Short mmCIF file of C-alpha atoms in Angstrom, two decimals:
data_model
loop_
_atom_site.label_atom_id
_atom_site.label_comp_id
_atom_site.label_asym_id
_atom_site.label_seq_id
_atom_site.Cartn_x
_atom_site.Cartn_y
_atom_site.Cartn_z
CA UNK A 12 50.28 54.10 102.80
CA UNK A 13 48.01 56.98 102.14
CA UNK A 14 48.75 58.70 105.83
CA UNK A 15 52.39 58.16 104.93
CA UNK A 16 52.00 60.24 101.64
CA UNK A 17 50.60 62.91 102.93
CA UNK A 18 52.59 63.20 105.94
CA UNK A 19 55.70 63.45 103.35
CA UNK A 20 54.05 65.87 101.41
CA UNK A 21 53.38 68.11 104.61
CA UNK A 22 57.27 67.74 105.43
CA UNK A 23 58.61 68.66 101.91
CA UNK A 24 55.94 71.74 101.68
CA UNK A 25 57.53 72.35 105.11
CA UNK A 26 60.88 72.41 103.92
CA UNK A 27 60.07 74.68 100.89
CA UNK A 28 58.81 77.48 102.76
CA UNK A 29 61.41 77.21 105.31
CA UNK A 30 63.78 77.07 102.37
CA UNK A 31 61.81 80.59 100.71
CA UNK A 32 62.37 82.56 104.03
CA UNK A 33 65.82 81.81 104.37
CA UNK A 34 66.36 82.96 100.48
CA UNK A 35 64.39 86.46 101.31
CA UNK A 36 66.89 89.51 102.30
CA UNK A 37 65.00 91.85 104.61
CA UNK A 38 65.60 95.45 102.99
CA UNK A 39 67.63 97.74 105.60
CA UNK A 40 65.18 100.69 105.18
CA UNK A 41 61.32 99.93 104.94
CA UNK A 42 58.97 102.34 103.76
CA UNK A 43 56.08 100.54 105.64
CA UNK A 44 56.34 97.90 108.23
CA UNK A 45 53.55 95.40 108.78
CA UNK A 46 53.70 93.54 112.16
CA UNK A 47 51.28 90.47 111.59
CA UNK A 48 50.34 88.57 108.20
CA UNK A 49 46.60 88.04 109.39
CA UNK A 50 43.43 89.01 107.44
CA UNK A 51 44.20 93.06 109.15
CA UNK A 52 47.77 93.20 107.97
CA UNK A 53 47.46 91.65 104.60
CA UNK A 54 44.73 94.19 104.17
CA UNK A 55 47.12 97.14 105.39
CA UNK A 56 50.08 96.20 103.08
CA UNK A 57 48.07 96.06 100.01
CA UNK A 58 46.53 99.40 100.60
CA UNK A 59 49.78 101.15 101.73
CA UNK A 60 51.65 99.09 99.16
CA UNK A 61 49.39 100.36 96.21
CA UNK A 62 48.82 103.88 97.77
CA UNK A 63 52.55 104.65 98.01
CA UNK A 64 53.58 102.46 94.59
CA UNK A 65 56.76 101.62 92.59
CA UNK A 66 59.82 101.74 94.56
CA UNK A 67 58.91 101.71 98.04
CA UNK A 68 59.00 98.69 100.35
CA UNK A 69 56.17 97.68 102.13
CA UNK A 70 57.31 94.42 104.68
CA UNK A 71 55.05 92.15 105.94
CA UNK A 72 56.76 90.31 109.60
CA UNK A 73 55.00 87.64 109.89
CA UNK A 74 56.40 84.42 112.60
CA UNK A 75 54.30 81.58 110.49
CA UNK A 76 55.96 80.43 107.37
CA UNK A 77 52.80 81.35 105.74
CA UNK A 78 51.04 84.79 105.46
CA UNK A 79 46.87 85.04 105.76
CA UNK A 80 46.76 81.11 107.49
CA UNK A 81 44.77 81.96 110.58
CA UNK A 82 42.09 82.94 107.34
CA UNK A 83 41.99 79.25 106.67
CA UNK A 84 40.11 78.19 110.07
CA UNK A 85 37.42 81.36 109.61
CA UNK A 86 33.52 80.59 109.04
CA UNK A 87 34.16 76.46 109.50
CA UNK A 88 36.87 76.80 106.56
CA UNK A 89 34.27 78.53 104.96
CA UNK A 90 35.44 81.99 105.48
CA UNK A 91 31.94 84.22 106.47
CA UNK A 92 34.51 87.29 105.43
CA UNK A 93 31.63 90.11 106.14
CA UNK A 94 27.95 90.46 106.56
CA UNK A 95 25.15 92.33 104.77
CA UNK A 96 24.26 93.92 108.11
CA UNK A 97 26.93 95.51 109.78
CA UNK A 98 25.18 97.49 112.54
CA UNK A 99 27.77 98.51 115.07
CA UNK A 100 25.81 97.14 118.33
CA UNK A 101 27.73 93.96 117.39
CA UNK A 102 30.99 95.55 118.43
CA UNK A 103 32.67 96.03 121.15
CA UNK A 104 32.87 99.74 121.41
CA UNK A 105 30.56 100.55 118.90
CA UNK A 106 31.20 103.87 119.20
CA UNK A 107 34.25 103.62 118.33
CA UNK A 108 33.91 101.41 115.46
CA UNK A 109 31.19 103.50 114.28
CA UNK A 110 33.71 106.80 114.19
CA UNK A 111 35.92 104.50 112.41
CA UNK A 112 33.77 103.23 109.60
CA UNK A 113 31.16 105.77 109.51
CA UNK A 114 27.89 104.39 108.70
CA UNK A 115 27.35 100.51 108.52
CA UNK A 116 26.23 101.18 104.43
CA UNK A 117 29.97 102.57 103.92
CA UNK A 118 31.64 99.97 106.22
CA UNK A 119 30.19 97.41 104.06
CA UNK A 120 30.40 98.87 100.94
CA UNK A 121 34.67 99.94 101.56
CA UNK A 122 34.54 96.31 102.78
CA UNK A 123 32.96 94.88 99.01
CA UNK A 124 35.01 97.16 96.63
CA UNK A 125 38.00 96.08 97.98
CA UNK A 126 37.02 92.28 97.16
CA UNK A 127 35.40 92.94 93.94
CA UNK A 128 38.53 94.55 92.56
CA UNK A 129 41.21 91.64 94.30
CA UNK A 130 38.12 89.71 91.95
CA UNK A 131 36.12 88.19 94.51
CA UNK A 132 32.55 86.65 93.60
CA UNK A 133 30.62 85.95 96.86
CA UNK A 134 26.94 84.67 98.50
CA UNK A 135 24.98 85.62 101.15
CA UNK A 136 23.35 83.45 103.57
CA UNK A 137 21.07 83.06 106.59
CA UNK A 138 21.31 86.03 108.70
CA UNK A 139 23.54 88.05 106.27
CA UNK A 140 26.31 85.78 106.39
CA UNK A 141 28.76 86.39 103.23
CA UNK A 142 31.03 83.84 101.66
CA UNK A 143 33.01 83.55 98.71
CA UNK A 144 31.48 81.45 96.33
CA UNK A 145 33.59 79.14 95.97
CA UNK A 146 32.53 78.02 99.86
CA UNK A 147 36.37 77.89 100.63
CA UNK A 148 38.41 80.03 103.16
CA UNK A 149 41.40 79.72 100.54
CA UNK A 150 40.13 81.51 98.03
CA UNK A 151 39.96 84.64 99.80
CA UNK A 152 43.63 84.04 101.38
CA UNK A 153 45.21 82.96 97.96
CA UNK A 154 42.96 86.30 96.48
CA UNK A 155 45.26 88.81 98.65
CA UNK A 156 48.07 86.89 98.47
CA UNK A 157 48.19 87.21 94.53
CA UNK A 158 46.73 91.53 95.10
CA UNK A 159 49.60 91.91 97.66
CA UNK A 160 52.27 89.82 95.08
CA UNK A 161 51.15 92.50 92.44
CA UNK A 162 51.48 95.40 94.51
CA UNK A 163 55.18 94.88 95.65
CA UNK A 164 54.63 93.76 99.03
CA UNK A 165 57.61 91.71 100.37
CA UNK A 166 56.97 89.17 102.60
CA UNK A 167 59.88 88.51 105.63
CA UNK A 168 58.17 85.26 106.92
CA UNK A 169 59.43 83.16 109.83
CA UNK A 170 60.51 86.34 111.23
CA UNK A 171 58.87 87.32 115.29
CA UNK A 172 59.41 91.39 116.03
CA UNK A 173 60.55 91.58 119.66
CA UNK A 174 61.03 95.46 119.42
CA UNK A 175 59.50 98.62 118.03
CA UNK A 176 61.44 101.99 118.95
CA UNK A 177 60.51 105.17 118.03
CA UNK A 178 63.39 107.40 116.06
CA UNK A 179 64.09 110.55 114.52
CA UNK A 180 61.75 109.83 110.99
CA UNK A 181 60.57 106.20 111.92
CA UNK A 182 61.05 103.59 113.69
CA UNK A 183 64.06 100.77 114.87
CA UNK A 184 62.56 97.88 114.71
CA UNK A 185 63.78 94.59 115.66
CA UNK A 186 63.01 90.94 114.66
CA UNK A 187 64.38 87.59 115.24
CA UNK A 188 64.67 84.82 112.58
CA UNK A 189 62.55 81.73 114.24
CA UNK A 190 64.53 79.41 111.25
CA UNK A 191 67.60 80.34 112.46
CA UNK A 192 68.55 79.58 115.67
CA UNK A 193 66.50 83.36 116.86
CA UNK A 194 69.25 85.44 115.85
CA UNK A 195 68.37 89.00 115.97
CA UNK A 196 68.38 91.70 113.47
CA UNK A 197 67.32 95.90 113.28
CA UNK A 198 65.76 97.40 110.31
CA UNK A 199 64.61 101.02 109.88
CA UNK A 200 60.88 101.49 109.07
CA UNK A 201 59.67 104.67 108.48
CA UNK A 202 55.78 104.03 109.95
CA UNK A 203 54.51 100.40 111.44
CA UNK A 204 51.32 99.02 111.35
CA UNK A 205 50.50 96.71 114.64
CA UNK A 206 48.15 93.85 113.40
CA UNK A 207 49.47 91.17 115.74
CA UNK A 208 47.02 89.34 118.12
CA UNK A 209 47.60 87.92 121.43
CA UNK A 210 50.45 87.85 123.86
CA UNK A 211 52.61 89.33 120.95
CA UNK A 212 50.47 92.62 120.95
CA UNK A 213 50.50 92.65 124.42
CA UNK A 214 54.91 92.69 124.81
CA UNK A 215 54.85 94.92 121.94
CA UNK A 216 51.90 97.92 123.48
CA UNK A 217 54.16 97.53 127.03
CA UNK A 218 57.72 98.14 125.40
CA UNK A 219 55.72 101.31 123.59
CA UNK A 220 53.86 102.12 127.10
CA UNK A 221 50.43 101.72 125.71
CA UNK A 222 47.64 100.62 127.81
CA UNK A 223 45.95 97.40 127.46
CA UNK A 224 43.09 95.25 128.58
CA UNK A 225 43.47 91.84 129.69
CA UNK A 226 43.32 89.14 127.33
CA UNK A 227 41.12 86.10 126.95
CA UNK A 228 39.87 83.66 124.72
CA UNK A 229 36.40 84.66 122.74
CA UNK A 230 33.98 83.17 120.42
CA UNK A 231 34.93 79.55 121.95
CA UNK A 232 33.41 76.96 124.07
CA UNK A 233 32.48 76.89 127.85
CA UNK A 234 33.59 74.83 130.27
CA UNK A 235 30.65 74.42 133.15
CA UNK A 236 29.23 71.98 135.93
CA UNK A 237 27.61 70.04 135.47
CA UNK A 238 28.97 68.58 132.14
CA UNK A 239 26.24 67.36 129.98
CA UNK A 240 26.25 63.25 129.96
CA UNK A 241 28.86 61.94 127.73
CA UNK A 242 25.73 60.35 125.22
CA UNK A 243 25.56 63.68 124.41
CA UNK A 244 28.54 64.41 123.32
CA UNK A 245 28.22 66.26 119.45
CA UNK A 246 24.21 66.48 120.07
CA UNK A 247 22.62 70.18 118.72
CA UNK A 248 19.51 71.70 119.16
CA UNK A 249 17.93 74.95 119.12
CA UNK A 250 17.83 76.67 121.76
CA UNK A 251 17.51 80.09 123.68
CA UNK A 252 20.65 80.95 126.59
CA UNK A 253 20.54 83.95 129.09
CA UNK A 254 23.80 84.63 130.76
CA UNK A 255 23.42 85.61 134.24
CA UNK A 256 25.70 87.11 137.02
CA UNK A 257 25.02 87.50 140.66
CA UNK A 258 21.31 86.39 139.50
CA UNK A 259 20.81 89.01 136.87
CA UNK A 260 20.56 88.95 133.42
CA UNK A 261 23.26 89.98 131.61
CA UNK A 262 22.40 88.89 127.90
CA UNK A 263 20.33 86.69 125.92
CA UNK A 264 21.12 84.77 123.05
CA UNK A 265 18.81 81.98 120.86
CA UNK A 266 20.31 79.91 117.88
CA UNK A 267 22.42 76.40 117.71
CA UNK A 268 23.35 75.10 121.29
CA UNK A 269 25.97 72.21 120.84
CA UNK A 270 26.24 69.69 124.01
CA UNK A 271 29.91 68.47 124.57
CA UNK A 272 31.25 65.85 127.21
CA UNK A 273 33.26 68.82 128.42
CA UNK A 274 30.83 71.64 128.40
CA UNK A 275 28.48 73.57 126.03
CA UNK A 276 29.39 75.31 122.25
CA UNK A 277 27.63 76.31 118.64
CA UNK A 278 27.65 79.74 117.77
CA UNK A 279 25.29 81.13 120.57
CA UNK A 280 27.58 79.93 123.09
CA UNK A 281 30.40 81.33 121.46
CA UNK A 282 28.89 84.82 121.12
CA UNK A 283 27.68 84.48 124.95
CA UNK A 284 31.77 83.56 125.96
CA UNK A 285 32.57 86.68 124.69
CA UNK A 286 30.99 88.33 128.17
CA UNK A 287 31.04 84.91 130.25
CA UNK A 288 33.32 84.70 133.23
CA UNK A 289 33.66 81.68 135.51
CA UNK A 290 30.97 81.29 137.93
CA UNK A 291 28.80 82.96 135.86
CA UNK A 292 25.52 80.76 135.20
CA UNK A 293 23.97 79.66 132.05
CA UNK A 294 20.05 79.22 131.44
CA UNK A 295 19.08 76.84 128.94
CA UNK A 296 15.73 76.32 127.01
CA UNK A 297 15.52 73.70 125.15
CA UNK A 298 12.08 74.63 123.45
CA UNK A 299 11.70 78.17 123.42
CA UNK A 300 9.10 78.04 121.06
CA UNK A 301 6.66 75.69 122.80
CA UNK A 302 4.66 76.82 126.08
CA UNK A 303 4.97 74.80 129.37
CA UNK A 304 1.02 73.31 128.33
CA UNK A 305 2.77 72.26 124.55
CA UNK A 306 5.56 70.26 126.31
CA UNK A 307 3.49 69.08 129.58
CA UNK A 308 1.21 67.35 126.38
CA UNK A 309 4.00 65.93 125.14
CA UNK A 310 5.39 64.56 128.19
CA UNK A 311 2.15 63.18 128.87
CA UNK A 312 1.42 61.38 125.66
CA UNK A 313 5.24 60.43 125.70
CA UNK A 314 6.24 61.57 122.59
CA UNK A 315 8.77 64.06 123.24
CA UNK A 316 10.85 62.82 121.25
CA UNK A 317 9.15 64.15 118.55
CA UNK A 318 10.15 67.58 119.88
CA UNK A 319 13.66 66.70 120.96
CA UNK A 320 16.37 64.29 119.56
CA UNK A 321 15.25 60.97 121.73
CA UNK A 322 18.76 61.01 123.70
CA UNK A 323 18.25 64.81 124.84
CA UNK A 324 14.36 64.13 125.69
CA UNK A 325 15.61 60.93 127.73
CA UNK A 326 18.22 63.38 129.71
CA UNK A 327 15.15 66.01 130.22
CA UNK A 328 12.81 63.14 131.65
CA UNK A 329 12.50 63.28 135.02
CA UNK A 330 10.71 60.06 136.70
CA UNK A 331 6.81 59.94 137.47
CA UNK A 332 6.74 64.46 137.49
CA UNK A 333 5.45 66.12 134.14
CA UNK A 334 5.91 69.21 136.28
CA UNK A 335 9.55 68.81 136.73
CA UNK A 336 10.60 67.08 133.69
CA UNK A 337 8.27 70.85 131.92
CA UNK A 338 10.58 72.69 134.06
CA UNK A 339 13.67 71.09 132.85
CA UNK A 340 12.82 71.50 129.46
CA UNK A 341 12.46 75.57 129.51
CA UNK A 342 15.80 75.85 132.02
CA UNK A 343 18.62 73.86 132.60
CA UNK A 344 21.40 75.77 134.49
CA UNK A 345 24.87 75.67 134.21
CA UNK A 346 27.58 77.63 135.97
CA UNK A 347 30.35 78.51 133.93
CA UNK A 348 33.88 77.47 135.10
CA UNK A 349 35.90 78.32 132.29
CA UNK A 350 36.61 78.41 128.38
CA UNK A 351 37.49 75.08 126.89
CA UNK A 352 41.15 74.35 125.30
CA UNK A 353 39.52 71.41 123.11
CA UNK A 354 37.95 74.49 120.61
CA UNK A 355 40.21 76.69 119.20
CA UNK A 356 39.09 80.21 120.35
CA UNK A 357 38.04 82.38 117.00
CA UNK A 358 39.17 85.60 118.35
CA UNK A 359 40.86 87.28 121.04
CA UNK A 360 39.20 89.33 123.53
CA UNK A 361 40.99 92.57 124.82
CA UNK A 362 43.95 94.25 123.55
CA UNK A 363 45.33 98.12 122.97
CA UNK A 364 43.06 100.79 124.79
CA UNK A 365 41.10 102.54 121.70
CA UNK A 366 40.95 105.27 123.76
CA UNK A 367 44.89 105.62 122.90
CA UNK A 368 44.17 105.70 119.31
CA UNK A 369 42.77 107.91 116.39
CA UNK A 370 39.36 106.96 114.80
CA UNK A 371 40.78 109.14 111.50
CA UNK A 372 43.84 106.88 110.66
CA UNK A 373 44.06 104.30 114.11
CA UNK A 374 47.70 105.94 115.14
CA UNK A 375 48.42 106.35 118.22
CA UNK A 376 48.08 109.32 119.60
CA UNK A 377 51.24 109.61 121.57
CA UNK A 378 53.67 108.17 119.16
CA UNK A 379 53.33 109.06 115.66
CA UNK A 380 53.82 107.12 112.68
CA UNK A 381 52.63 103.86 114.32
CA UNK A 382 49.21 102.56 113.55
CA UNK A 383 47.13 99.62 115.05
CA UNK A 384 45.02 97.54 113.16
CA UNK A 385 42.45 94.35 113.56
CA UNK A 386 42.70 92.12 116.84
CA UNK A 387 45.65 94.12 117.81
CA UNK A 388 42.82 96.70 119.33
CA UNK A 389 40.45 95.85 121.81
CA UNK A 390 37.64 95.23 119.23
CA UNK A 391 35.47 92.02 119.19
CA UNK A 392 31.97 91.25 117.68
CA UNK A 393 30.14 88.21 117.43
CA UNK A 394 29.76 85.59 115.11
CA UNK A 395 28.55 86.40 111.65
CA UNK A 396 31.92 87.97 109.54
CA UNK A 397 31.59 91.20 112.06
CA UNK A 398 35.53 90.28 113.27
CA UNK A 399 36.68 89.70 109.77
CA UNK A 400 34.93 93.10 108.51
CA UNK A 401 36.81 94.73 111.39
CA UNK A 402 40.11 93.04 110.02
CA UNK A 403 39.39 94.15 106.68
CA UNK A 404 38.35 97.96 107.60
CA UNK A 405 40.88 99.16 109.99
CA UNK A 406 43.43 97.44 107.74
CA UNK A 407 42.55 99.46 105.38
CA UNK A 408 42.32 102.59 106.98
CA UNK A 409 45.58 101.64 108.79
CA UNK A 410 47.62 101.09 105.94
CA UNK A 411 46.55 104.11 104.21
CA UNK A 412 47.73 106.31 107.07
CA UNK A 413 50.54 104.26 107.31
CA UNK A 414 51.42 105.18 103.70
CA UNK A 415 51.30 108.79 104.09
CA UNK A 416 53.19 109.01 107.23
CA UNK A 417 56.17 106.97 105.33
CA UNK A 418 55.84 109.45 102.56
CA UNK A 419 56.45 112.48 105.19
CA UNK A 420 59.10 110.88 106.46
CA UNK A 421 60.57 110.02 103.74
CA UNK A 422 60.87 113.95 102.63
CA UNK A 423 61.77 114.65 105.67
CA UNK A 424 64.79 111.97 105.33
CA UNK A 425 66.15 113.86 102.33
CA UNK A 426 65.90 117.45 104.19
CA UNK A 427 67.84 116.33 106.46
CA UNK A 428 69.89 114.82 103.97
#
């Protein structure tokens, strides 16, 4: 009976935002056109929407009924929105990043304003780790929802762009209404901000001839032979990984290791998948911490399963040889053979070139007025609210930009006028 309630209630909150997007007129002329309702865009339209104020349309596209939803699934449903340490090493181009934000005291600081005024209260956890205090991803969505709301954003949800074209003073760009049977419509925007992710970014940057790099899942679990023994399925330890390729090492990582049937995951894995390709191999210690004489002791007296959880020290046991079951301990090895569609990856790796972009305002550099924000470039970090902060920044600095190009434009309009 309970099931059946809920599943009702799903279906009529269905209906009403299906029943919202239909009721919302996309304006003709837009002022500021956000491609992408994600942590990045949400962040963009607020700051172009209160930087360019009364009167001017800033429109968030977004194809989910529901803007700021992939926020919901960040940090465990947690939301780990930034970190007190944002040193740029955990960046992908961290060079880049670093031109960007500047110094990793400002980056965080930009990042922290910005939630203090939309009237955020937070903690900080192990390792830097920031989350609201509430503990719940939905505060922080419902937060800019309410700050965008205020500032005039207009939201055209249930709407996919299939086309960006650069004009005379903006842009053509056209959308399809995924409610409605995909009929098509063009609007006139007079900058865009790209914060789309995925295959989406990647049909968009070729119709605009801008270079990108392959796509693939990141931050998600591995795939590898041999699987662990299904008893272990949901087991974690702590544990050390090095990553190696063609025999060398290509990084190290120590933290949470979580054995599936399927493969390995936990947050070490996932920042290691982020460079992992298949046939790459995977070297596990199980007790980094104790020397081969420590475990040998313990194999000995048989109590190592005061060391390990008994199921994981009765995998490591190997019959009548201390030596080898010592061995097994400090390396298991795995060889990669691919990412795992049973874990939903947490980011994208790859995207738009950043070599195509600006690190003053992220527009690209051979079409003006267009701007690319969040997972839409090909920036990734690890685990630890370094892919939110990048969501949040570039926003930011993306939707400013994005603001003062419409405002040239729009003077421009009238001249010609």
């Amino acid at each position: 009976m309970a099931q059946t309630t809920r599943i009702k209630e799903r279906q009529a909150a269905q209906a009403q935002r299906i029943k919202q997007a239909q009721a919302f007129m996309v304006p003709d002329n837009i002022d500021v056109a956000i491609l992408g309702g994600g942590a990045a865009g949400l962040c963009a339209a607020i700051t172009a929407a209160e930087a360019l104020g009364a009167n001017k349309r800033v429109v968030i596209f977004e194809k989910a009924l529901e803007s700021g939803r992939t926020i919901l699934a960040t940090g465990g449903g947690r939301c780990n929105f930034t970190n007190a340490d944002l040193s740029f090493e955990n960046f992908s181009h961290p060079k880049f990043v670093q031109a960007v934000c500047k110094d990793k005291d400002t980056f965080l600081a930009d990042i922290l304003a910005f939630f203090r005024f939309s009237g955020l209260a937070w903690a900080t956890e192990d390792e830097g780790r920031m989350y609201p205090l509430t503990r719940q991803a939905s505060s922080i969505q419902s937060l800019l929802l309410r700050r965008a709301q205020k500032a005039g954003v207009q939201f055209a949800l249930g709407r996919e762009v299939i086309s960006v074209n650069p004009q005379h003073n903006g842009f053509t760009v056209t959308f399809q209404e995924c409610f409605a049977g995909e009929k098509t419509h063009k609007v006139h925007a007079s900058s865009v901000v790209l914060a789309t992710g995925g295959l989406t970014t990647t049909k968009l940057a070729e119709s605009l001839n801008l270079q990108t790099t392959s796509l693939r899942p990141g931050l998600c679990a591995l795939t590898c032979t041999p699987e662990p023994p299904a008893s272990l399925d949901g087991k974690r330890v702590r544990a050390q990984a090095a990553l190696l390729r063609d025999g060398a090492v290509l990084k190290q990582e120590s933290g949470e290791l979580l054995l599936r049937s399927f493969g390995l995951s936990g947050i070490m894995i996932f920042n290691l998948s982020r460079t992992a390709l298949p046939g790459d191999v995977l070297e596990i210690d199980l007790l980094p911490q104790l020397t081969e004489e420590e475990v040998a002791a313990a194999v000995e007296a048989h109590t190592t399963d005061g060391l390990l959880d008994p199921q994981i020290a009765a995998y490591l046991s190997v019959s009548n040889s201390v030596e080898a079951t010592v061995a097994k301990a400090h390396k298991i090895a795995f060889t990669v053979t691919g990412t795992s569609a049973k874990v939903v990856p947490q980011v994208c790796v790859g995207g738009i070139s950043v070599e195509q972009v600006s690190t003053d305002t992220l527009e690209a550099r051979s079409i003006p007025g267009l701007f690319i924000a969040g997972e839409a470039l090909d920036i990734d970090a690890q685990c630890g609210g370094f892919n939110l902060s990048w969501a949040w920044k570039s926003g930011m600095v993306a939707g400013l930009a994005a603001a003062k190009s419409a405002g040239q434009n729009c003077e421009s309009l009238k001249e010609d006028n």
